[in-house]
Coordinates of C-alpha atoms and ligand atoms in Angstrom, one line a residue:
M1 CA -2.3 38.4 0.1
S2 CA -0.8 35.0 -0.4
S3 CA -2.0 32.2 -2.7
P4 CA -1.7 28.9 -1.5
S5 CA 1.7 27.2 -2.5
S6 CA 1.8 24.3 -5.3
P7 CA 1.9 21.1 -4.4
A8 CA 5.6 22.1 -7.0
E9 CA 6.2 25.3 -4.7
S10 CA 5.8 23.0 -0.7
A11 CA 8.3 19.9 -1.9
A12 CA 11.0 22.6 -2.6
A13 CA 10.7 24.4 0.2
V14 CA 10.7 21.2 1.8
A15 CA 13.8 20.1 0.1
T16 CA 16.1 22.9 1.1
A17 CA 15.4 21.6 5.0
D18 CA 16.8 20.4 7.4
G19 CA 17.5 16.3 7.3
P20 CA 20.5 13.7 5.5
R21 CA 21.7 15.3 2.2
D22 CA 23.1 11.8 0.7
F23 CA 23.4 11.7 -3.0
I24 CA 20.2 10.6 -3.5
R25 CA 17.9 14.0 -1.4
Q26 CA 20.5 15.4 -3.5
I27 CA 19.2 14.5 -6.5
V28 CA 15.8 14.6 -5.9
R29 CA 15.9 18.4 -4.4
E30 CA 17.5 19.1 -8.4
D31 CA 14.9 17.6 -9.7
L32 CA 12.4 19.1 -7.8
A33 CA 13.9 22.6 -8.1
A34 CA 14.4 22.3 -11.5
G35 CA 10.7 21.6 -11.8
K36 CA 11.3 17.9 -13.2
H37 CA 8.1 16.7 -10.9
V38 CA 5.7 18.1 -9.5
A39 CA 5.9 15.7 -6.4
I40 CA 7.8 13.2 -6.1
H41 CA 6.5 9.0 -6.0
T42 CA 8.8 6.5 -4.7
R43 CA 8.0 2.2 -4.0
F44 CA 9.0 -0.1 -2.0
P45 CA 8.9 -3.8 -3.5
P46 CA 9.3 -6.5 -1.6
E47 CA 8.7 -9.9 -2.9
P48 CA 6.2 -11.1 0.0
N49 CA 7.9 -14.8 -0.8
G50 CA 9.0 -14.1 3.8
Y51 CA 9.1 -11.5 6.1
L52 CA 11.2 -8.2 6.6
H53 CA 14.3 -8.2 7.2
I54 CA 17.3 -5.0 8.8
G55 CA 18.6 -5.0 5.2
H56 CA 14.5 -4.2 4.3
A57 CA 14.7 -1.4 6.6
K58 CA 17.4 0.5 4.4
A59 CA 15.1 0.5 1.4
I60 CA 12.0 1.2 3.7
C61 CA 13.5 4.2 5.2
L62 CA 14.7 5.3 2.3
S63 CA 11.7 4.9 -0.8
F64 CA 9.2 5.8 2.1
G65 CA 11.6 8.7 4.7
I66 CA 12.2 10.6 1.4
A67 CA 8.2 10.1 -0.1
R68 CA 7.5 11.7 3.7
E69 CA 10.7 14.5 3.5
F70 CA 9.9 16.0 0.2
N71 CA 6.0 16.0 0.2
G72 CA 6.1 13.6 -2.0
W73 CA 4.2 9.9 -2.1
C74 CA 5.2 6.5 -1.9
N75 CA 3.4 3.0 -3.0
L76 CA 3.6 -0.5 -2.0
R77 CA 4.0 -2.7 -4.3
L78 CA 4.0 -6.3 -3.9
D79 CA 6.0 -7.8 -7.0
D80 CA 4.0 -11.0 -6.8
T81 CA 5.5 -12.6 -10.4
N82 CA 6.7 -16.0 -8.6
P83 CA 3.2 -17.5 -8.0
G84 CA 4.3 -20.8 -5.4
K85 CA 7.1 -18.9 -3.4
E86 CA 5.1 -16.3 -2.6
D87 CA 1.9 -16.4 0.0
P88 CA -0.7 -14.4 1.1
E89 CA 0.5 -14.3 5.0
F90 CA 3.8 -12.9 3.3
V91 CA 1.8 -10.1 2.4
Q92 CA -0.1 -9.6 5.8
G93 CA 3.4 -9.6 7.5
I94 CA 5.5 -7.1 5.4
K95 CA 1.8 -4.6 5.1
D96 CA 2.4 -4.6 9.6
D97 CA 5.7 -4.4 9.6
V98 CA 6.6 -1.3 6.9
R99 CA 3.3 0.5 8.9
W100 CA 4.5 -1.1 12.4
L101 CA 8.4 0.7 11.1
G102 CA 6.2 4.4 10.9
Y103 CA 5.5 4.6 8.0
D104 CA 1.8 3.8 5.7
W105 CA 1.7 3.9 1.9
H106 CA -0.2 6.4 -0.4
N107 CA -1.8 3.2 -2.7
L108 CA -1.0 -0.4 -1.9
R109 CA -0.3 -2.1 -5.5
H110 CA 0.5 -5.6 -6.6
A111 CA 2.4 -6.3 -9.7
S112 CA -0.3 -8.8 -10.9
D113 CA -2.6 -6.0 -11.3
Y114 CA -0.7 -4.7 -13.7
F115 CA -0.2 -8.5 -15.5
D116 CA -2.7 -7.3 -18.9
V117 CA -0.8 -4.1 -18.9
F118 CA 2.2 -6.7 -18.9
Y119 CA 0.8 -9.2 -21.6
R120 CA -0.6 -6.1 -23.7
A121 CA 3.4 -4.4 -23.7
A122 CA 4.5 -7.5 -25.0
L123 CA 2.0 -7.7 -28.0
K124 CA 3.3 -4.1 -28.6
L125 CA 6.6 -4.7 -28.6
I126 CA 6.1 -8.0 -31.1
G127 CA 4.6 -6.5 -33.3
D128 CA 7.4 -3.5 -33.0
G129 CA 10.5 -6.3 -34.0
L130 CA 11.6 -5.4 -30.5
A131 CA 10.5 -9.4 -29.1
Y132 CA 10.9 -13.1 -29.9
V133 CA 9.7 -16.5 -29.4
D134 CA 12.3 -18.2 -28.7
D135 CA 12.5 -22.8 -28.2
L136 CA 15.7 -22.7 -26.8
S137 CA 16.1 -24.4 -23.3
A138 CA 16.9 -23.5 -20.3
E139 CA 20.3 -25.4 -20.8
E140 CA 20.2 -23.7 -24.3
M141 CA 20.0 -20.1 -23.8
R142 CA 22.8 -20.1 -21.4
A143 CA 25.1 -22.0 -24.2
Y144 CA 23.8 -19.4 -26.1
R145 CA 24.7 -16.6 -24.3
G146 CA 28.3 -16.1 -24.2
T147 CA 30.6 -15.2 -21.7
L148 CA 32.4 -11.9 -19.9
T149 CA 34.5 -12.3 -23.2
E150 CA 32.7 -13.4 -25.9
P151 CA 29.8 -12.3 -27.5
G152 CA 26.3 -14.9 -27.4
R153 CA 25.0 -16.1 -30.2
N154 CA 21.6 -15.8 -32.3
S155 CA 19.1 -18.0 -30.9
P156 CA 18.1 -19.7 -34.2
H157 CA 14.4 -18.0 -33.6
R158 CA 15.8 -15.0 -33.2
G159 CA 14.4 -14.1 -37.5
R160 CA 11.2 -15.3 -36.3
S161 CA 8.3 -13.0 -37.8
I162 CA 5.9 -10.7 -36.0
E163 CA 3.4 -12.8 -37.5
E164 CA 4.4 -15.9 -35.7
N165 CA 5.5 -14.3 -32.9
L166 CA 2.4 -12.4 -32.3
D167 CA 1.0 -16.5 -32.8
L168 CA 2.7 -17.9 -30.7
F169 CA 3.0 -15.7 -27.9
R170 CA -0.8 -15.4 -28.2
R171 CA -0.7 -19.8 -27.6
M172 CA 1.7 -19.4 -24.2
R173 CA -0.4 -16.9 -22.9
A174 CA -3.6 -19.0 -24.3
G175 CA -1.7 -22.5 -22.2
E176 CA -1.6 -24.0 -25.3
F177 CA 2.6 -25.1 -24.3
A178 CA 4.1 -27.0 -21.1
D179 CA 6.4 -25.3 -18.6
G180 CA 10.0 -24.0 -20.3
S181 CA 9.0 -24.4 -23.9
R182 CA 8.8 -20.9 -25.0
T183 CA 10.1 -18.3 -24.0
L184 CA 9.5 -14.9 -25.3
R185 CA 12.4 -12.5 -25.4
A186 CA 13.5 -9.1 -25.5
K187 CA 15.4 -9.0 -28.6
I188 CA 18.1 -6.2 -28.0
D189 CA 21.7 -7.0 -29.2
M190 CA 23.4 -11.0 -28.1
A191 CA 26.5 -9.1 -28.7
A192 CA 26.1 -6.5 -26.2
G193 CA 28.6 -6.3 -23.1
N194 CA 26.4 -5.6 -20.4
I195 CA 25.3 -9.6 -20.3
N196 CA 21.5 -8.4 -19.5
L197 CA 20.8 -6.8 -22.7
R198 CA 21.8 -9.9 -24.5
D199 CA 17.8 -10.8 -25.7
P200 CA 16.7 -11.2 -21.9
A201 CA 13.7 -13.3 -21.1
L202 CA 10.0 -11.0 -20.7
Y203 CA 7.3 -13.9 -20.0
R204 CA 8.0 -17.6 -19.3
I205 CA 5.2 -20.8 -19.4
R206 CA 4.4 -20.9 -16.3
K207 CA 1.6 -23.0 -14.8
V208 CA 0.7 -22.3 -11.3
T209 CA -2.1 -21.3 -9.6
H210 CA -1.2 -17.2 -8.2
Q211 CA -1.9 -15.9 -4.9
N212 CA -3.9 -13.4 -6.9
T213 CA -4.9 -13.8 -10.2
G214 CA -5.2 -18.1 -9.9
D215 CA -5.4 -20.1 -12.5
A216 CA -5.7 -17.2 -14.9
W217 CA -2.3 -16.9 -16.2
P218 CA 0.0 -19.1 -17.8
I219 CA 2.6 -16.9 -18.1
Y220 CA 4.3 -14.7 -16.1
P221 CA 6.9 -11.7 -16.6
M222 CA 10.0 -11.6 -15.5
Y223 CA 11.4 -9.6 -13.1
D224 CA 13.3 -6.9 -15.5
F225 CA 10.3 -6.1 -17.0
A226 CA 7.0 -6.1 -15.2
H227 CA 9.1 -4.0 -12.1
A228 CA 10.4 -1.3 -15.3
L229 CA 6.8 -1.0 -15.9
S230 CA 5.2 -0.9 -12.5
D231 CA 7.1 1.9 -12.0
A232 CA 6.8 3.6 -14.7
M233 CA 1.3 2.4 -14.6
E234 CA 2.3 4.4 -10.9
G235 CA 4.6 7.1 -12.3
I236 CA 7.3 6.6 -10.1
T237 CA 9.6 9.7 -9.9
H238 CA 12.4 8.7 -8.2
S239 CA 12.5 4.0 -8.0
L240 CA 15.5 3.3 -5.7
C241 CA 17.0 -0.1 -5.5
T242 CA 20.1 -1.7 -4.6
L243 CA 23.9 -2.1 -6.7
E244 CA 23.8 -5.4 -8.1
F245 CA 20.3 -3.8 -10.0
E246 CA 23.1 -1.4 -11.7
D247 CA 23.9 -3.3 -14.5
H248 CA 19.9 -3.9 -15.3
R249 CA 19.8 -0.3 -15.4
P250 CA 20.5 0.2 -19.2
L251 CA 16.9 -2.8 -19.5
Y252 CA 15.0 -0.9 -17.5
D253 CA 15.1 1.7 -19.1
W254 CA 14.3 -0.2 -22.6
C255 CA 11.5 -1.7 -20.8
V256 CA 10.5 1.2 -19.7
D257 CA 10.8 3.4 -23.1
K258 CA 10.3 0.7 -26.0
V259 CA 7.1 0.6 -24.0
D260 CA 6.4 4.0 -23.7
L261 CA 3.4 3.8 -21.6
P262 CA 2.6 7.4 -21.5
S263 CA 2.2 7.4 -24.5
H264 CA -0.5 4.5 -25.1
P265 CA -3.3 4.1 -22.8
E266 CA -5.0 1.5 -24.8
L267 CA -2.1 -1.0 -23.0
W268 CA -3.2 -0.1 -19.7
Q269 CA -7.8 0.4 -20.2
S270 CA -7.8 -2.9 -17.3
V271 CA -6.3 -0.8 -14.5
V272 CA -8.1 2.7 -15.4
A273 CA -11.4 -0.5 -15.7
A274 CA -10.1 -1.2 -12.2
G275 CA -10.4 2.1 -10.8
L276 CA -7.0 2.3 -9.5
E277 CA -4.8 5.3 -9.7
A278 CA -3.0 5.3 -13.9
K279 CA -0.5 7.6 -14.6
P280 CA 1.8 6.8 -16.2
A281 CA 6.2 8.8 -16.3
K282 CA 9.5 7.3 -17.3
P283 CA 10.6 6.5 -13.8
R284 CA 14.2 7.1 -13.2
Q285 CA 16.8 4.3 -10.8
I286 CA 19.2 5.1 -8.7
E287 CA 21.0 2.6 -6.5
F288 CA 22.4 2.9 -3.5
S289 CA 24.7 -0.3 -1.4
R290 CA 22.8 -2.3 1.0
L291 CA 22.5 -2.4 4.5
N292 CA 25.2 -5.3 6.0
L293 CA 25.3 -5.5 9.5
S294 CA 27.5 -8.3 11.3
Y295 CA 26.9 -10.8 12.8
C296 CA 23.7 -10.9 11.3
I297 CA 22.1 -12.9 7.8
T298 CA 19.9 -11.0 4.9
S299 CA 19.0 -13.4 2.7
K300 CA 15.8 -14.7 3.1
R301 CA 16.2 -18.5 1.4
K302 CA 19.0 -18.7 4.9
L303 CA 16.7 -16.6 7.1
A304 CA 13.9 -19.3 5.9
Q305 CA 16.4 -22.3 6.5
L306 CA 16.4 -20.9 10.1
V307 CA 12.8 -20.8 10.5
N308 CA 12.5 -24.2 8.5
E309 CA 15.4 -27.1 9.7
G310 CA 14.3 -25.8 13.4
F311 CA 17.3 -23.5 14.5
V312 CA 15.0 -20.6 16.1
D313 CA 11.0 -21.2 16.8
G314 CA 9.8 -19.1 13.7
W315 CA 9.4 -15.8 12.2
D316 CA 9.3 -13.1 14.9
D317 CA 11.3 -15.3 16.8
P318 CA 13.3 -12.6 18.5
R319 CA 16.4 -13.7 17.8
M320 CA 16.3 -13.5 14.3
N321 CA 17.3 -9.6 12.4
T322 CA 13.9 -10.2 10.6
L323 CA 11.6 -6.9 11.9
R324 CA 9.2 -9.5 13.2
G325 CA 11.7 -11.0 15.6
L326 CA 13.8 -7.8 15.8
R327 CA 9.9 -6.4 16.9
R328 CA 9.6 -9.2 19.6
R329 CA 12.3 -8.9 20.8
G330 CA 12.6 -5.8 21.9
F331 CA 14.0 -3.3 19.5
T332 CA 12.5 0.0 18.8
A333 CA 11.6 0.9 14.7
A334 CA 12.9 4.8 16.1
G335 CA 16.3 2.7 17.5
I336 CA 15.6 1.5 13.8
R337 CA 15.0 4.2 11.9
L338 CA 18.7 5.7 13.9
L339 CA 20.3 3.2 12.7
I340 CA 19.5 3.8 9.5
E341 CA 19.9 7.5 9.8
R342 CA 23.2 7.1 11.2
V343 CA 24.4 4.9 8.8
G344 CA 23.0 7.0 5.8
V345 CA 23.2 6.8 2.2
S346 CA 25.8 6.0 -0.7
K347 CA 26.6 4.1 -3.6
Q348 CA 30.2 2.4 -1.3
N349 CA 29.3 -1.6 0.3
S350 CA 30.3 -2.3 3.4
V351 CA 29.8 -4.1 7.0
I352 CA 28.4 -1.9 10.0
D353 CA 29.3 -3.2 12.7
Y354 CA 26.6 -4.0 14.9
A355 CA 27.4 -3.0 17.8
I356 CA 26.3 0.2 16.7
F357 CA 22.8 -1.2 16.0
E358 CA 22.9 -1.9 19.3
N359 CA 23.8 1.2 20.8
C360 CA 20.8 3.7 18.6
V361 CA 19.2 1.2 20.4
R362 CA 20.0 1.9 23.8
E363 CA 20.1 5.7 22.8
D364 CA 16.5 5.3 22.1
L365 CA 15.0 2.9 25.2
D366 CA 17.7 5.2 28.0
A367 CA 14.9 8.6 26.9
T368 CA 11.6 6.6 26.2
A369 CA 12.1 3.6 29.2
P370 CA 10.2 3.4 32.5
R371 CA 13.2 2.1 35.4
R372 CA 11.8 -1.1 37.6
M373 CA 14.0 -4.0 39.7
A374 CA 14.3 -7.8 38.4
V375 CA 16.0 -10.0 40.0
L376 CA 17.5 -12.8 37.9
D377 CA 19.4 -15.1 39.7
P378 CA 18.2 -14.5 43.5
L379 CA 20.1 -14.3 47.5
K380 CA 17.7 -13.9 49.9
L381 CA 18.9 -11.2 51.8
V382 CA 17.5 -10.9 55.7
I383 CA 17.2 -7.1 57.8
T384 CA 17.3 -8.9 60.8
N385 CA 16.7 -5.3 63.0
L386 CA 14.4 -5.0 61.1
P387 CA 10.5 -6.4 63.3
E388 CA 8.9 -9.8 62.0
G389 CA 6.1 -8.7 59.0
H390 CA 7.9 -5.2 58.9
A391 CA 6.4 -3.7 55.0
E392 CA 6.9 0.1 53.8
T393 CA 6.0 1.4 51.0
L394 CA 8.2 3.6 48.8
V395 CA 8.6 5.5 45.9
F396 CA 11.2 5.7 43.0
A397 CA 11.4 7.9 40.3
N398 CA 10.2 6.1 37.5
H399 CA 13.4 7.7 35.7
P400 CA 16.3 9.4 36.7
K401 CA 16.1 11.5 33.8
D402 CA 13.1 13.0 32.7
E403 CA 10.8 14.3 35.7
G404 CA 7.4 13.3 33.1
F405 CA 8.3 9.5 33.7
G406 CA 6.1 10.4 37.1
T407 CA 6.8 7.8 40.2
R408 CA 6.5 4.1 41.5
E409 CA 5.1 2.8 44.7
V410 CA 8.0 -0.3 45.4
P411 CA 7.1 -3.0 48.6
F412 CA 9.9 -2.9 51.2
A413 CA 10.0 -5.9 53.2
R414 CA 12.4 -6.8 56.1
E415 CA 13.2 -9.9 53.4
L416 CA 15.0 -9.2 50.0
W417 CA 16.1 -11.0 47.3
I418 CA 19.4 -9.3 45.8
E419 CA 21.7 -10.6 42.7
R420 CA 24.0 -13.9 43.9
E421 CA 26.8 -11.7 41.8
D422 CA 26.3 -8.9 43.9
F423 CA 27.6 -10.6 47.2
A424 CA 31.5 -12.0 47.3
E425 CA 32.9 -14.0 49.8
V426 CA 36.1 -13.2 48.5
P427 CA 36.2 -10.5 46.0
P428 CA 38.0 -9.9 43.2
K429 CA 40.3 -6.6 42.7
G430 CA 37.9 -3.0 42.4
W431 CA 35.2 -5.1 43.9
K432 CA 32.5 -2.2 45.3
R433 CA 29.7 -4.5 46.1
L434 CA 29.0 -6.3 49.2
V435 CA 31.5 -9.1 51.3
P436 CA 31.1 -10.4 53.9
G437 CA 31.6 -7.9 57.2
G438 CA 31.0 -4.7 54.5
E439 CA 28.6 -2.8 53.3
V440 CA 26.4 -1.5 50.5
R441 CA 23.9 1.3 49.7
L442 CA 20.2 -0.6 48.9
R443 CA 19.1 1.4 46.0
G444 CA 16.5 3.8 47.2
V445 CA 16.5 2.1 50.2
G446 CA 19.9 3.1 53.0
I447 CA 23.0 1.2 53.6
V448 CA 23.5 -2.3 54.7
K449 CA 26.1 -4.6 56.2
C450 CA 26.9 -8.3 56.2
D451 CA 26.7 -10.0 59.0
K452 CA 26.2 -13.6 58.7
V453 CA 26.4 -15.7 55.9
L454 CA 24.0 -18.7 55.8
K455 CA 26.1 -21.5 54.0
D456 CA 23.6 -24.5 52.5
A457 CA 24.6 -28.7 52.8
D458 CA 27.4 -28.0 50.6
G459 CA 28.8 -25.5 51.2
N460 CA 27.4 -22.9 48.5
V461 CA 25.8 -19.6 49.5
A462 CA 22.9 -19.4 51.3
G463 CA 20.9 -16.2 52.1
L464 CA 23.1 -13.1 54.5
H465 CA 21.7 -11.6 57.7
C466 CA 22.0 -7.9 57.5
T467 CA 22.0 -5.1 58.7
L468 CA 20.5 -1.8 57.8
D469 CA 22.2 1.5 59.7
P470 CA 18.5 3.3 60.4
E471 CA 20.4 7.1 60.5
S472 CA 21.1 5.9 56.2
R473 CA 17.2 6.1 55.3
A474 CA 16.5 7.6 52.4
G475 CA 16.0 11.7 53.7
L476 CA 17.6 11.4 57.1
P477 CA 21.6 13.3 57.4
G478 CA 23.0 9.5 57.1
A479 CA 21.9 9.5 54.0
D480 CA 24.9 10.8 51.8
R481 CA 27.1 8.4 54.2
K482 CA 30.2 7.1 50.8
V483 CA 29.7 3.9 50.2
K484 CA 30.9 2.3 47.7
G485 CA 28.1 0.0 45.7
T486 CA 24.7 0.2 45.1
I487 CA 22.7 -3.1 44.4
H488 CA 19.5 -3.2 43.9
W489 CA 16.7 -5.9 45.1
V490 CA 12.6 -6.9 45.6
S491 CA 10.5 -7.4 48.1
A492 CA 10.0 -11.2 48.8
A493 CA 6.9 -11.1 50.0
H494 CA 5.2 -9.2 47.2
A495 CA 8.0 -9.5 44.1
V496 CA 6.2 -11.5 41.4
A497 CA 8.3 -14.8 39.7
A498 CA 8.6 -14.3 36.0
E499 CA 9.7 -16.2 33.3
V500 CA 12.8 -13.7 31.9
R501 CA 13.9 -15.1 28.2
L502 CA 18.1 -14.4 28.1
Y503 CA 18.9 -13.5 24.2
D504 CA 21.6 -12.3 22.9
R505 CA 23.0 -12.3 19.4
L506 CA 22.7 -15.7 16.6
F507 CA 25.8 -16.1 15.3
N508 CA 29.1 -16.0 17.3
V509 CA 31.3 -14.6 14.4
P510 CA 30.4 -11.3 12.9
A511 CA 30.4 -12.6 9.4
P512 CA 28.1 -15.8 9.8
D513 CA 28.1 -16.4 5.7
A514 CA 31.1 -16.1 4.8
E515 CA 32.1 -19.6 5.0
A516 CA 35.7 -18.3 5.0
D517 CA 36.5 -21.2 7.3
G518 CA 35.2 -24.1 5.5
R519 CA 32.5 -24.6 8.0
P520 CA 28.6 -24.3 7.1
W521 CA 26.7 -20.8 7.8
T522 CA 25.2 -22.4 10.4
A523 CA 28.0 -23.9 12.2
H524 CA 28.1 -20.7 13.4
I525 CA 25.1 -20.1 15.9
N526 CA 25.4 -19.0 18.5
P527 CA 24.4 -22.2 21.6
D528 CA 23.9 -19.1 24.3
A529 CA 21.8 -16.9 21.8
K530 CA 18.5 -17.7 24.7
R531 CA 18.4 -19.0 28.4
V532 CA 15.7 -18.7 30.4
V533 CA 15.2 -17.9 33.8
Q534 CA 12.8 -17.3 36.4
G535 CA 13.6 -13.8 38.1
W536 CA 11.5 -11.8 40.2
I537 CA 10.0 -8.2 39.3
E538 CA 9.2 -5.6 41.4
P539 CA 4.7 -5.7 41.5
A540 CA 4.6 -2.6 39.5
A541 CA 6.8 -3.9 36.2
A542 CA 4.4 -7.4 35.8
Q543 CA 1.8 -4.9 35.4
A544 CA 3.3 -3.8 31.9
E545 CA 0.5 -4.3 28.8
P546 CA 2.8 -6.5 26.1
E547 CA 5.8 -4.5 24.5
Q548 CA 6.0 -2.1 26.8
R549 CA 10.1 -1.8 27.7
C550 CA 11.3 -1.3 30.5
Q551 CA 15.3 -1.1 32.1
F552 CA 15.9 -3.4 34.1
E553 CA 18.6 -1.3 36.9
R554 CA 21.7 -2.5 36.6
L555 CA 21.3 -5.2 33.7
G556 CA 19.5 -4.6 30.5
Y557 CA 16.5 -3.1 28.7
F558 CA 13.8 -5.9 28.1
V559 CA 10.1 -5.8 27.0
A560 CA 7.1 -7.8 28.4
D561 CA 7.4 -10.9 25.6
R562 CA 4.0 -9.4 22.8
V563 CA 3.1 -12.8 22.7
D564 CA 3.2 -14.6 25.9
H565 CA 3.6 -12.0 28.9
R566 CA 0.4 -11.9 31.0
V567 CA 0.1 -9.7 34.1
D568 CA -0.3 -12.8 36.1
A569 CA 2.1 -15.1 34.3
P570 CA 5.2 -11.8 33.7
V571 CA 7.6 -13.1 30.1
F572 CA 9.9 -10.1 29.8
N573 CA 12.6 -10.5 26.7
R574 CA 16.3 -9.5 26.4
V575 CA 16.0 -6.4 24.7
V576 CA 20.4 -5.7 25.1
T577 CA 22.2 -5.2 28.0
L578 CA 22.8 -2.3 29.0
R579 CA 27.0 -2.1 28.0
D580 CA 27.9 -3.7 25.1
T581 CA 29.7 -7.4 25.9
W582 CA 31.1 -7.9 23.2
A583 CA 33.3 -5.6 22.2
A584 CA 36.1 -7.7 24.4
K585 CA 35.4 -10.4 23.0
A586 CA 35.8 -10.0 19.6
Ligands
ATP601 P1 16.0 -12.0 -2.1 O1 16.8 -12.2 0.0 O2 15.3 -13.5 -1.5 O3 17.2 -12.5 -2.9 P2 16.0 -10.0 -1.2 O4 16.5 -8.7 -0.6 O5 16.2 -9.3 -2.8 O6 15.7 -10.8 -1.5 P3 12.8 -8.3 -1.9 O7 12.2 -8.5 -1.1 O8 14.2 -8.7 -3.9 O9 14.2 -8.9 -1.3 O10 13.7 -7.0 -1.6 C1 12.6 -5.5 -2.2 C2 13.6 -4.2 -1.6 O11 14.4 -4.2 -0.5 C3 14.2 -4.6 -3.0 O12 14.3 -3.2 -3.6 C4 15.8 -4.4 -2.3 O13 16.8 -3.6 -3.3 C5 15.9 -4.0 -0.6 N1 16.4 -4.2 -0.1 C6 16.6 -6.3 0.2 N2 17.6 -6.4 0.6 C7 18.8 -5.2 1.0 C8 19.7 -5.2 2.0 N3 20.4 -5.1 2.9 N4 19.7 -3.5 2.1 C9 19.2 -2.0 2.1 N5 18.2 -3.0 1.2 C10 17.4 -4.1 0.4
MG602 MG1 14.8 -9.5 -4.7

């Protein structure tokens, strides 16, 4: 009998399985094969100062995805070291969005869970002669820092004794000093080629109430210090982040090494006392390139500006490329994961064409969305050779390629709505749809011939009178008779009025924030990104649950709005058209 495999063995087994094989996964595979870790542990560390966007999806899929593929763990850690800008609303939003994308965390942590650890670690560094309290103002500090070509200068306070530093730092913590009047700095090297190592700040004074710790702390740790130690606290093995942190890696390693949490349990007794899992270790930071998508903004500051200045209706506006905006728009989590998989992981910076994203979503929806019929710009078509009051129930397949979707009943009657653009009095070349005197197939019904065009007082087309070829009805021998076009329809008496929101890309240029033409990025907002029409949908479509998606045949993929849709007052959002309509414009 074989004994159950150890976590390391099972992780190594997964490591050989099929799946993405980028450079990060290769490192993980090698580390596991070398027995470096019993299991791998990653984390996703967003700052709760906004909602997550499509760029974050890459970081989420990578860190949570790798943990899953290699039988490891991934923590969700809220990097809440910046009180004032952060909000519990965003914390909840981040949790919802990570779950919606299809992931769950091993531990939910906040950087603020470790405030006591950071403070003790800072005291340790001071005691080891590796940190000092500086009185320089922010401006003076900048002047002392030097430039890329010139070394910095030592602060006049750099030579303070350990005792004086300990006393001053304790008094900073006690709230004795004003905001900005003092900083705790790492004592590394003011002449270092890497500016991040020129005595970076570790702590600043900020008398701001914190969403978790209230007024307990008048000082807050800086990102690099808090992030490195949080990773170490949680036993993170592979700390995956974007390329802009590459230059911070030496500082990250410095913090991890100099504090040395694994050897100093006295620094993290508060975490143990709080009952939180603590398994300090030495993490390794690995950087990868950000996801940049054309026609998108992925700066939280700018996304917030869109909301705050009323360019959109909120963080979940379907035009926003926040995860909740994409969700409300009807994009699927599977479609987003497919994009991330296709884009892959590397250190190469690039911009991904938004059309690739749309295609991933189309691919997912083609397989998963049932078909329905809807008419968005209605024109009345009367079948004059059916008796007044004629009504039948037709049975339609819900999916052309998958019988598993079953069938539905579609009411058919003498008066129908068809799409206005499916009729042309003077057809352009190559026209396949209805013309005066011409024939077209009504989807699932048979062939109709246009006998008469009705006009209103202004001479606009107001309706069509047609005859249905009875021999061409579905199931009869004449049903195979060839005509050029097939159009969709709904029964006028049975269709349900629906509000249909036709969304498109929020920006009308591929790189809205390049500001290359001297115009602000907000000047590139596409005024046609939202158009609301009143349409007619078949009864089965109205029955959708909020967030249920379908294809309205020939029109695109749509979703029942997750906030506003009701069965008796349907509201649908267009997710994406059936084909790329932007390629020709570009
Ligand atoms: P800001 O817009 O305020 O700079 P941020 O994008 O850095 O915010 P964080 O909340 O700090 O937002 O991000 C959490 C994690 O998501 C970070 O580790 C970051 O590297 C990653 N991330 C952010 N944007 C992208 C992106 N476009 N592609 C891939 N990963 C990203
Ligand atoms: Mg950040």
